[in-house]
Short mmCIF file of C-alpha atoms in Angstrom, two decimals:
data_model
loop_
_atom_site.label_atom_id
_atom_site.label_comp_id
_atom_site.label_asym_id
_atom_site.label_seq_id
_atom_site.Cartn_x
_atom_site.Cartn_y
_atom_site.Cartn_z
CA MET A 1 62.14 100.41 107.99
CA ALA A 2 64.00 103.68 107.61
CA ARG A 3 66.48 104.28 104.80
CA THR A 4 68.08 107.08 102.84
CA CYS A 5 67.17 108.27 99.37
CA LEU A 6 69.91 105.95 98.05
CA GLY A 7 68.25 102.93 99.64
CA LEU A 8 70.84 102.56 102.41
CA PRO A 9 69.28 101.14 105.58
CA ILE A 10 69.34 103.34 108.67
CA SER A 11 69.38 101.99 112.19
CA PRO A 12 68.03 104.92 114.26
CA PRO A 13 69.24 104.92 117.87
CA GLU A 14 66.60 104.09 120.43
CA GLY A 15 66.30 104.50 124.19
CA LYS A 16 69.68 104.76 125.91
CA GLN A 17 71.48 104.84 122.55
CA ARG A 18 69.67 108.05 121.65
CA TRP A 19 70.62 109.73 124.92
CA LEU A 20 74.21 108.60 124.54
CA LEU A 21 74.35 110.04 121.02
CA ILE A 22 72.92 113.35 122.24
CA GLY A 23 75.54 113.43 125.01
CA LEU A 24 78.37 112.80 122.55
CA VAL A 25 77.17 115.57 120.24
CA VAL A 26 76.93 118.02 123.17
CA GLU A 27 80.43 117.01 124.28
CA ILE A 28 81.93 117.71 120.83
CA LEU A 29 80.16 121.06 120.72
CA LEU A 30 81.72 121.85 124.11
CA VAL A 31 85.17 121.18 122.65
CA VAL A 32 84.43 123.63 119.83
CA GLY A 33 83.15 126.14 122.37
CA LEU A 34 86.35 125.88 124.41
CA THR A 35 88.38 126.48 121.26
CA VAL A 36 86.37 129.59 120.43
CA TRP A 37 86.85 130.73 124.05
CA ALA A 38 90.61 130.38 123.69
CA MET A 39 90.54 132.40 120.46
CA VAL A 40 88.53 135.18 122.10
CA ASP A 41 91.00 135.21 124.99
CA ILE A 42 93.92 135.53 122.57
CA ARG A 43 92.16 138.40 120.81
CA ASN A 44 91.64 140.23 124.10
CA THR A 45 95.31 139.75 124.93
CA ILE A 46 96.27 141.18 121.53
CA ASN A 47 94.17 144.28 122.15
CA LYS A 48 96.04 144.98 125.41
CA GLN A 49 99.66 144.49 124.36
CA PRO A 50 101.97 144.17 121.32
CA PHE A 51 101.71 140.79 119.67
CA ASP A 52 103.61 138.52 117.32
CA GLN A 53 101.70 138.49 114.02
CA HIS A 54 103.31 135.22 112.98
CA LYS A 55 102.34 133.48 116.22
CA LEU A 56 98.78 134.79 115.90
CA HIS A 57 98.58 133.29 112.42
CA GLN A 58 99.76 129.92 113.74
CA GLU A 59 97.27 129.99 116.63
CA LEU A 60 94.38 130.71 114.28
CA VAL A 61 95.43 127.94 111.91
CA PHE A 62 95.70 125.42 114.75
CA ALA A 63 92.28 126.49 116.02
CA GLY A 64 90.86 125.96 112.55
CA MET A 65 92.41 122.49 112.43
CA LEU A 66 90.92 121.63 115.82
CA ILE A 67 87.44 122.76 114.78
CA PHE A 68 87.71 120.81 111.51
CA ASN A 69 88.74 117.64 113.34
CA ALA A 70 85.92 118.12 115.86
CA ALA A 71 83.51 118.28 112.91
CA CYS A 72 85.02 115.05 111.55
CA VAL A 73 84.61 113.32 114.91
CA LEU A 74 81.00 114.53 115.03
CA PHE A 75 80.48 112.97 111.59
CA PHE A 76 82.07 109.70 112.76
CA VAL A 77 79.70 109.54 115.73
CA ILE A 78 76.46 110.31 113.87
CA HIS A 79 77.29 108.31 110.74
CA GLY A 80 78.70 105.44 112.78
CA VAL A 81 75.62 105.13 114.98
CA TYR A 82 72.96 105.57 112.29
CA PHE A 83 74.65 103.38 109.66
CA GLU A 84 76.31 100.92 112.07
CA ARG A 85 79.86 101.67 110.97
CA LYS A 86 82.10 99.89 113.46
CA TRP A 87 85.41 101.48 112.47
CA GLU A 88 84.06 105.02 112.55
CA LEU A 89 83.08 104.48 116.19
CA ILE A 90 86.51 102.98 116.90
CA PHE A 91 88.18 106.07 115.40
CA PHE A 92 85.96 108.23 117.58
CA MET A 93 87.07 106.38 120.73
CA LEU A 94 90.74 106.66 119.73
CA ALA A 95 90.29 110.39 119.13
CA SER A 96 88.79 110.70 122.63
CA VAL A 97 91.80 108.97 124.20
CA LEU A 98 94.29 111.15 122.29
CA THR A 99 92.38 114.36 123.04
CA THR A 100 92.22 113.60 126.77
CA ALA A 101 95.94 112.76 126.80
CA TYR A 102 96.70 116.12 125.18
CA VAL A 103 94.43 117.95 127.65
CA ILE A 104 96.19 116.32 130.63
CA TYR A 105 99.60 117.15 129.15
CA SER A 106 98.56 120.77 128.56
CA PHE A 107 97.30 121.06 132.15
CA VAL A 108 100.42 119.55 133.72
CA GLU A 109 102.81 121.58 131.56
CA LYS A 110 100.81 124.78 132.16
CA ASP A 111 100.53 125.92 128.54
CA ASP A 112 101.23 129.69 128.54
CA ASP A 113 98.76 130.25 125.70
CA LEU A 114 95.85 129.16 127.93
CA SER A 115 94.47 130.74 131.06
CA GLN A 116 94.04 128.69 134.25
CA GLY A 117 90.27 128.69 133.75
CA GLU A 118 90.60 127.33 130.21
CA ARG A 119 92.97 124.57 131.34
CA ILE A 120 90.63 123.53 134.16
CA ALA A 121 87.61 123.57 131.83
CA ARG A 122 89.41 121.41 129.27
CA LEU A 123 90.57 118.98 131.95
CA ALA A 124 87.04 118.69 133.37
CA VAL A 125 85.48 118.02 129.96
CA GLY A 126 88.21 115.52 129.02
CA SER A 127 88.08 113.64 132.34
CA VAL A 128 84.30 113.29 132.30
CA SER A 129 83.93 112.53 128.60
CA LEU A 130 86.64 109.87 128.17
CA PRO A 131 84.95 107.07 130.17
CA ILE A 132 81.56 107.97 128.65
CA ASN A 133 83.00 107.85 125.13
CA VAL A 134 84.90 104.59 125.55
CA ILE A 135 82.28 102.68 127.56
CA GLY A 136 79.42 104.05 125.47
CA GLY A 137 81.29 103.30 122.24
CA ILE A 138 81.97 99.71 123.26
CA TRP A 139 78.34 99.31 124.28
CA ILE A 140 77.15 100.51 120.86
CA LEU A 141 79.70 98.30 119.06
CA ASN A 142 78.29 95.22 120.79
CA ASP A 143 74.82 96.06 119.46
CA LEU A 144 75.72 96.35 115.76
CA GLY A 145 74.84 93.92 112.98
CA TRP A 146 71.31 94.77 111.88
CA ASN A 147 72.37 96.60 108.72
CA ALA A 148 74.67 93.85 107.47
CA PHE A 149 72.00 91.20 108.05
CA HIS A 150 69.35 93.36 106.39
CA VAL A 151 71.41 93.91 103.23
CA VAL A 152 73.23 90.59 102.68
CA GLY A 153 71.42 88.13 104.93
CA ALA A 154 73.03 85.59 107.24
CA ARG A 155 75.74 84.25 104.89
CA PRO A 156 79.08 84.70 106.70
CA ASP A 157 81.09 85.21 103.48
CA LEU A 158 78.80 88.01 102.26
CA GLN A 159 78.84 89.64 105.68
CA ARG A 160 82.66 89.61 105.60
CA ILE A 161 82.60 91.37 102.21
CA TYR A 162 80.06 93.91 103.47
CA ASN A 163 82.13 94.60 106.60
CA ASN A 164 85.31 94.99 104.53
CA ILE A 165 83.65 97.61 102.30
CA THR A 166 82.33 99.59 105.29
CA ARG A 167 85.78 99.34 106.90
CA LEU A 168 87.40 100.63 103.70
CA GLN A 169 84.93 103.53 103.63
CA ALA A 170 85.74 104.47 107.25
CA TRP A 171 89.50 104.40 106.62
CA LEU A 172 89.00 106.59 103.56
CA TYR A 173 87.16 109.16 105.69
CA LEU A 174 90.07 109.12 108.14
CA ASP A 175 92.55 109.41 105.27
CA PHE A 176 90.74 112.52 104.01
CA GLU A 177 90.67 114.04 107.51
CA LEU A 178 94.44 113.58 107.77
CA ALA A 179 95.00 115.05 104.30
CA VAL A 180 93.07 118.23 105.17
CA SER A 181 94.84 118.48 108.55
CA LEU A 182 98.24 118.26 106.84
CA PHE A 183 97.21 120.97 104.39
CA ILE A 184 96.17 123.24 107.27
CA LEU A 185 99.44 122.55 109.10
CA ALA A 186 101.43 123.47 106.02
CA LEU A 187 99.50 126.74 105.81
CA ALA A 188 100.45 127.50 109.43
CA GLU A 189 104.07 128.11 108.39
CA ASN A 190 103.30 129.49 104.92
CA SER A 191 105.51 126.68 103.66
CA LEU A 192 103.51 126.02 100.48
CA SER A 193 104.44 127.77 97.25
CA THR A 194 101.72 128.95 94.90
CA THR A 195 102.22 125.87 92.70
CA GLU A 196 102.05 123.58 95.72
CA LYS A 197 98.84 125.25 96.90
CA VAL A 198 97.25 124.62 93.50
CA VAL A 199 98.46 121.00 93.48
CA THR A 200 97.21 120.30 97.00
CA SER A 201 93.85 122.00 96.33
CA VAL A 202 93.33 119.83 93.25
CA GLY A 203 94.50 116.80 95.23
CA LEU A 204 92.00 117.45 98.04
CA THR A 205 89.21 117.83 95.50
CA LEU A 206 90.15 114.52 93.91
CA SER A 207 90.34 112.96 97.39
CA VAL A 208 86.62 113.59 97.82
CA ALA A 209 85.92 111.56 94.67
CA TRP A 210 88.52 109.00 95.80
CA ILE A 211 86.50 108.38 98.99
CA PHE A 212 83.62 107.02 96.93
CA LEU A 213 85.61 105.44 94.10
CA GLY A 214 87.12 102.59 96.15
CA PRO A 215 83.94 101.34 97.85
CA SER A 216 81.99 101.78 94.60
CA ALA A 217 84.55 99.66 92.73
CA CYS A 218 84.25 96.95 95.40
CA ARG A 219 80.45 96.99 95.34
CA ARG A 220 80.39 96.82 91.53
CA GLU A 221 83.27 94.31 91.53
CA SER A 222 84.99 96.42 88.87
CA LYS A 223 88.67 95.60 88.48
CA PRO A 224 89.41 98.60 86.17
CA LEU A 225 87.89 101.06 88.66
CA LEU A 226 89.77 99.49 91.55
CA ALA A 227 93.02 99.60 89.54
CA VAL A 228 92.54 103.36 88.99
CA PHE A 229 91.78 103.75 92.70
CA LEU A 230 95.01 101.97 93.70
CA PHE A 231 97.05 103.99 91.21
CA LEU A 232 95.73 107.28 92.65
CA ALA A 233 96.74 106.07 96.13
CA LEU A 234 100.41 106.72 95.26
CA PHE A 235 100.15 110.48 94.77
CA GLU A 236 99.64 111.76 98.31
CA PRO A 237 102.50 109.74 99.92
CA ALA A 238 104.82 110.87 97.12
CA PHE A 239 103.91 114.53 97.72
CA LEU A 240 104.34 114.21 101.50
CA ILE A 241 107.80 112.68 101.11
CA TYR A 242 108.75 115.49 98.74
CA LYS A 243 107.39 118.12 101.14
CA ILE A 244 109.21 116.73 104.19
CA ILE A 245 112.50 116.67 102.26
CA ASP A 246 111.82 120.20 100.99
CA MET A 247 111.09 121.52 104.51
CA THR A 248 114.29 119.89 105.78
CA ASN A 249 116.40 121.41 102.99
CA GLU A 250 114.85 124.84 103.59
CA GLY A 251 115.83 124.73 107.26
CA GLU A 252 112.25 124.46 108.49
CA SER A 253 112.86 121.23 110.41
CA SER A 254 113.55 123.27 113.57
CA ASN A 255 110.18 125.04 113.73
CA PHE A 256 107.37 123.61 115.83
CA VAL A 257 105.13 122.96 112.81
CA PHE A 258 107.55 120.50 111.20
CA ILE A 259 107.34 117.91 113.99
CA PRO A 260 103.53 117.56 114.01
CA PHE A 261 103.60 117.67 110.18
CA ALA A 262 106.10 114.79 110.10
CA ILE A 263 104.14 112.79 112.72
CA LEU A 264 100.84 113.29 110.89
CA SER A 265 102.54 112.32 107.63
CA GLY A 266 103.69 109.06 109.22
CA ILE A 267 100.17 108.34 110.46
CA SER A 268 98.86 109.20 107.00
CA PHE A 269 101.27 106.68 105.43
CA MET A 270 99.97 103.96 107.76
CA VAL A 271 96.33 104.83 107.08
CA ARG A 272 96.97 104.92 103.32
CA THR A 273 98.64 101.48 103.58
CA GLY A 274 95.56 100.19 105.38
CA VAL A 275 93.33 101.58 102.63
CA VAL A 276 95.39 99.79 99.97
CA VAL A 277 95.35 96.52 101.95
CA PHE A 278 91.56 96.60 102.40
CA SER A 279 91.11 97.47 98.71
CA ILE A 280 93.21 94.51 97.61
CA LEU A 281 91.34 92.31 100.09
CA GLY A 282 88.10 93.46 98.47
CA TRP A 283 89.57 92.58 95.05
CA THR A 284 90.16 88.99 96.24
CA MET A 285 86.48 88.75 97.22
CA PHE A 286 85.15 89.49 93.74
CA GLY A 287 82.91 86.87 92.18
CA LYS A 288 81.47 85.44 95.41
CA GLY A 289 77.92 86.68 94.90
CA PHE A 290 78.05 90.01 96.73
CA LYS A 291 77.19 92.13 93.67
CA GLU A 292 74.24 89.88 92.84
CA GLN A 293 73.02 90.09 96.44
CA LEU A 294 73.12 93.89 96.30
CA GLN A 295 71.15 93.86 93.05
CA GLN A 296 68.59 91.56 94.62
CA TYR A 297 68.38 93.84 97.65
CA LYS A 298 67.71 96.87 95.42
CA ARG A 299 65.01 94.96 93.51
CA THR A 300 63.41 94.00 96.81
CA LEU A 301 63.36 97.64 97.89
CA GLY A 302 61.70 98.58 94.60
CA ASP A 303 59.04 95.89 95.04
CA VAL A 304 58.35 97.06 98.60
CA ASP A 305 57.96 100.68 97.46
CA ASN A 306 55.65 99.67 94.59
CA THR A 307 53.50 97.54 96.88
CA ALA A 308 53.24 100.33 99.43
CA THR A 309 52.21 102.78 96.70
CA GLU A 310 49.55 100.44 95.33
CA LYS A 311 48.05 99.81 98.78
CA THR A 312 48.03 103.47 99.83
CA PRO A 313 44.92 105.30 98.57
CA ILE A 314 45.68 108.71 97.12
CA VAL A 315 43.05 111.22 98.21
CA PRO A 316 43.11 114.60 96.49
CA GLY A 317 44.10 117.34 98.88
CA ARG A 318 45.62 114.92 101.39
CA ARG A 319 49.09 113.46 101.97
#
């Protein structure tokens, strides 16, 4: 049985699953490669003619956001497959659908910032990858369940608690991805003051701890920790509302960054609401034996390790 240094069980992909995972990783790397290609093309264009410094800044920021989101999708795929995280694979499939829709739109509208070759390459990658991602993702989803059974056994109530915690963890990852994307978008228009940059930087740092605080509170069945987690959930929506109002008052609602910022903020509100709902749902499941089952599982792992150590002869000079 494979597991991490924290004792978390790993379900390594085998056979066709392994090849599918390799294909998905290659596909995401292709998306990053196409983005780098577009940036090189923009640089060559800049060297040949006068350019708009402000537009260049926006293009670079958007490229950075695309690469960051590609890295997040890559994490969803690898983490979702190895640790059997259903919602991370679902987010990956949704991202594939949205990306392909954008690629088709860009091709039909003939985006002036892209050459014909770049548009065709993007369309080819999107058209081929979408069915592979969706069909392959559904296929993997239908083969999940080993981890939950290994940790909590066959009790349906404990499996529901386990699945709720893994779902909460996945939504927190998505919440963090949206938070960073919004920060990058705000940088695209230089619409953050120095104070706001400090506040958002501290907020993003705390968001990393927030990702682990909620699931940890649910696993430990700690009401004080979960109360702190829910209280911290209010800060980001409050800041986004303030920022949207501020951008509107400053006359920035007409620039092309405001619309995606407002749309992403709306999605972020929905995701944050989902996080709160799943956290409260976890609170209602306290006291049903999940914490004791986890403790028993950890003791079992310790006994297995001790037994393996006792039965393995240690020969000097050998491993």
